[in-house]
Coordinates of C-alpha atoms and ligand atoms in Angstrom, one line a residue:
M6 CA 100.8 131.7 128.4
T7 CA 99.0 130.4 125.8
S8 CA 99.7 132.1 122.6
P9 CA 95.8 133.4 121.1
L10 CA 94.3 131.9 118.4
R11 CA 95.3 133.1 114.7
L12 CA 91.9 133.2 113.9
R13 CA 90.6 134.2 110.4
F14 CA 86.8 135.2 109.3
L15 CA 86.0 132.5 106.6
T16 CA 82.2 133.1 105.8
S17 CA 78.7 133.7 107.1
A18 CA 76.2 130.8 106.4
D19 CA 72.5 130.6 106.2
D20 CA 73.1 126.9 106.4
V21 CA 74.5 123.6 107.5
S22 CA 75.3 122.9 103.7
R23 CA 77.2 126.0 103.1
L24 CA 79.7 125.7 105.8
P25 CA 83.2 125.9 104.5
D26 CA 85.2 122.1 104.4
T27 CA 87.0 121.8 107.9
P28 CA 88.6 118.6 110.0
A29 CA 87.2 120.1 113.4
E30 CA 84.7 122.6 114.4
V31 CA 83.9 123.9 117.5
A32 CA 80.9 126.0 118.5
F33 CA 80.0 129.1 120.7
I34 CA 76.7 129.2 121.2
G35 CA 74.2 131.8 123.9
R36 CA 71.9 133.8 124.2
S37 CA 72.4 137.5 122.9
N38 CA 74.3 139.3 125.3
V39 CA 75.7 137.2 127.0
G40 CA 79.4 138.2 126.0
K41 CA 80.1 135.8 123.1
S42 CA 81.8 138.6 120.6
S43 CA 83.7 139.9 123.5
L44 CA 84.9 136.8 124.1
V45 CA 85.6 135.8 120.3
N46 CA 87.7 138.7 120.1
A47 CA 89.8 138.2 123.5
L48 CA 90.6 134.7 122.5
G49 CA 91.9 136.1 119.0
N50 CA 93.6 138.8 120.6
R51 CA 91.8 141.6 118.4
K52 CA 89.1 144.0 119.0
D53 CA 86.9 143.8 115.7
L54 CA 87.4 140.0 115.1
A55 CA 83.5 139.7 116.2
R56 CA 82.5 142.6 114.2
V57 CA 81.5 141.2 111.5
A58 CA 79.1 138.6 113.2
K59 CA 77.0 141.8 114.2
A60 CA 76.9 143.3 111.6
P61 CA 72.9 143.6 110.2
G62 CA 71.9 140.7 108.5
R63 CA 74.7 138.4 110.3
T64 CA 73.4 137.8 113.6
Q65 CA 71.2 135.2 112.3
L66 CA 74.1 133.0 110.4
L67 CA 76.8 130.8 111.2
N68 CA 79.9 132.9 111.3
C69 CA 83.0 130.7 110.5
F70 CA 86.4 131.4 111.7
E71 CA 89.5 129.7 110.8
V72 CA 91.6 128.4 114.0
E73 CA 95.0 128.6 112.0
G74 CA 95.1 125.5 110.2
L75 CA 93.4 123.4 113.0
G76 CA 89.7 123.6 111.9
T77 CA 86.9 126.2 112.4
M78 CA 85.4 127.9 114.9
V79 CA 81.5 128.6 114.4
D80 CA 80.0 131.6 116.5
C81 CA 76.4 130.9 116.3
P82 CA 73.6 133.0 116.2
G83 CA 72.6 134.3 119.8
Y84 CA 69.4 133.1 120.9
G85 CA 66.3 134.9 122.8
Y86 CA 66.0 137.6 120.6
A87 CA 62.5 138.6 122.2
S88 CA 62.2 141.4 119.3
A89 CA 62.5 139.1 116.5
P90 CA 59.1 137.6 114.9
A91 CA 58.4 134.5 115.9
R92 CA 58.2 132.8 112.2
V93 CA 61.9 134.2 111.7
R94 CA 63.2 133.1 115.2
D95 CA 61.5 129.8 114.5
G96 CA 63.2 129.4 111.2
W97 CA 66.8 130.1 112.6
Q98 CA 66.5 128.2 115.9
R99 CA 65.4 125.5 113.8
M100 CA 69.0 125.7 111.6
V101 CA 71.0 126.2 114.5
E102 CA 69.6 123.0 116.1
T103 CA 70.2 121.1 112.8
Y104 CA 73.6 122.7 112.7
L105 CA 74.7 121.2 116.6
L106 CA 73.1 117.7 116.5
D107 CA 74.0 116.7 112.8
R108 CA 77.1 118.4 112.0
E109 CA 79.8 115.6 111.9
Q110 CA 83.1 117.9 112.2
L111 CA 81.5 119.2 115.5
T112 CA 84.4 117.9 118.4
M113 CA 82.7 121.0 121.1
V114 CA 80.0 123.1 121.7
A115 CA 80.8 125.8 124.0
L116 CA 77.7 126.7 125.8
L117 CA 77.9 130.5 127.0
V118 CA 76.0 131.0 130.1
D119 CA 76.3 134.6 131.6
G120 CA 78.8 134.5 134.9
E121 CA 76.3 137.8 136.6
I122 CA 73.1 135.7 136.2
G123 CA 73.6 132.6 135.8
P124 CA 71.5 130.3 133.2
T125 CA 68.2 131.0 131.9
K126 CA 65.1 129.3 131.0
L127 CA 66.8 129.3 127.6
D128 CA 70.7 128.5 128.8
L129 CA 69.1 125.4 130.4
E130 CA 66.5 124.4 127.4
M131 CA 69.8 124.3 125.4
L132 CA 71.9 122.3 128.0
A133 CA 68.8 119.2 127.9
L134 CA 69.3 119.4 124.0
L135 CA 73.0 119.0 124.0
R136 CA 72.6 116.6 126.8
A137 CA 69.3 114.6 124.9
N138 CA 71.5 114.0 121.8
D139 CA 74.8 113.2 123.3
V140 CA 76.3 116.1 121.5
P141 CA 79.8 116.9 123.4
H142 CA 79.4 120.4 125.2
S143 CA 81.4 122.4 128.0
V144 CA 79.7 125.0 129.9
V145 CA 81.2 128.5 129.9
A146 CA 80.7 130.9 132.4
T147 CA 81.0 134.5 131.1
K148 CA 81.9 137.4 132.9
H149 CA 83.7 136.6 135.8
D150 CA 84.6 140.2 136.9
K151 CA 81.3 141.2 137.3
V152 CA 81.1 138.9 140.3
K153 CA 82.2 139.9 143.6
A154 CA 85.1 138.4 145.1
A155 CA 83.3 137.5 148.3
Q156 CA 80.5 135.8 146.3
R157 CA 82.6 134.0 143.7
D158 CA 82.9 130.8 145.4
K159 CA 78.8 130.5 146.4
R160 CA 78.1 131.7 142.8
K161 CA 80.5 129.0 141.5
R162 CA 79.2 126.5 142.6
E163 CA 75.6 127.4 142.1
L164 CA 76.0 128.2 138.6
A165 CA 77.3 124.6 138.6
A166 CA 74.7 123.4 140.4
A167 CA 72.2 124.8 138.2
C168 CA 73.4 123.2 135.2
M169 CA 73.5 120.0 137.0
L170 CA 77.3 120.2 137.1
E171 CA 80.2 120.1 139.5
T172 CA 81.7 123.4 140.1
G173 CA 84.8 122.5 138.5
D174 CA 83.4 121.6 135.4
V175 CA 82.5 125.0 134.3
I176 CA 85.0 126.8 132.4
W177 CA 84.8 130.5 133.9
V178 CA 86.2 133.6 131.6
S179 CA 86.3 137.2 131.6
A180 CA 87.0 138.8 128.5
A181 CA 86.9 142.2 129.9
K182 CA 90.0 141.0 132.5
G183 CA 91.7 138.0 130.7
T184 CA 90.6 135.2 133.4
G185 CA 90.4 131.8 131.9
K186 CA 91.5 132.8 128.9
D187 CA 94.6 130.7 128.6
R188 CA 92.7 127.8 129.9
L189 CA 89.6 127.9 127.0
L190 CA 92.5 128.8 124.5
S191 CA 94.3 125.5 125.3
L192 CA 90.5 123.9 125.6
V193 CA 90.1 125.0 121.9
H194 CA 93.5 123.6 120.8
T195 CA 92.2 120.2 122.4
W196 CA 88.6 120.3 121.3
L197 CA 89.8 120.6 117.9
A198 CA 92.6 117.8 118.2
L199 CA 89.7 115.3 118.9
R200 CA 88.5 114.7 115.6
Ligands
LIG321 P1 77.1 139.2 122.8 O1 75.8 139.9 122.4 O2 76.5 137.8 123.5 O3 78.2 138.8 121.6 O4 77.7 139.8 123.8 P2 78.7 141.0 123.8 O5 80.2 140.5 123.3 O6 78.4 142.1 123.2 O7 78.7 141.6 125.2 C1 77.3 141.9 125.7 C2 77.9 143.1 126.6 O8 78.3 142.5 127.7 C3 78.7 144.5 126.4 O9 78.3 145.3 127.0 C4 79.8 144.0 126.8 O10 80.9 145.3 127.0 C5 79.5 143.2 128.0 N1 80.6 142.2 128.7 C6 81.3 141.2 127.8 N2 82.6 140.3 128.2 C7 82.4 141.0 129.4 C8 83.1 140.6 130.4 O11 84.0 139.9 130.0 N3 83.1 141.3 131.6 C9 82.2 142.7 131.5 N4 82.2 143.2 132.8 N5 81.8 142.9 130.5 C10 81.7 142.1 129.4

């Protein structure tokens, strides 16, 4: 079993220029409610790790965690908050895009897609943006436990196809049950070693 990541909250940055120095970085991104906080907590084996990222005023910031001396993990703002005013939304979406496209230390973007409902229009737009700009990325499907066992094979094929990927390219996880956690932990190590 891969041991959990030793994660330490570093800072919340409101701009790429204020991100901490780091040798390598992986980013987690996805729409709000996709299960990002639950997954960050599961990777760090802590219930409250990502709570800081959900504190009022921090949901639109780049929340940075140090990964045991290897680099940084960045929890990006969840996109698709329908309730945020368009002007505010546009501002931080631009900030996140600048981050994803320009950050030199970024070795991998983990794009989280809800495994139960499949990729949304916004997920596919994000995927297209990453592809068009040659940003290294991996698709992580969350909430594996919410898909009925009898439907899993079909759902895995469908979700991958909707993302224009091979079935085996999608990393399935369940923060609730721990499914896929070891694979993702070892991938995070691998990704941080890419630089
Ligand atoms: P975030 O907005 O992307 O940070 O999403 P959260 O981590 O807060 O999760 C959103 C909702 O999905 C919460 O009600 C979680 O309890 C639930 N959730 C997250 N991950 C899982 C999972 O692996 N399995 C199940 N069944 N529910 C999950």
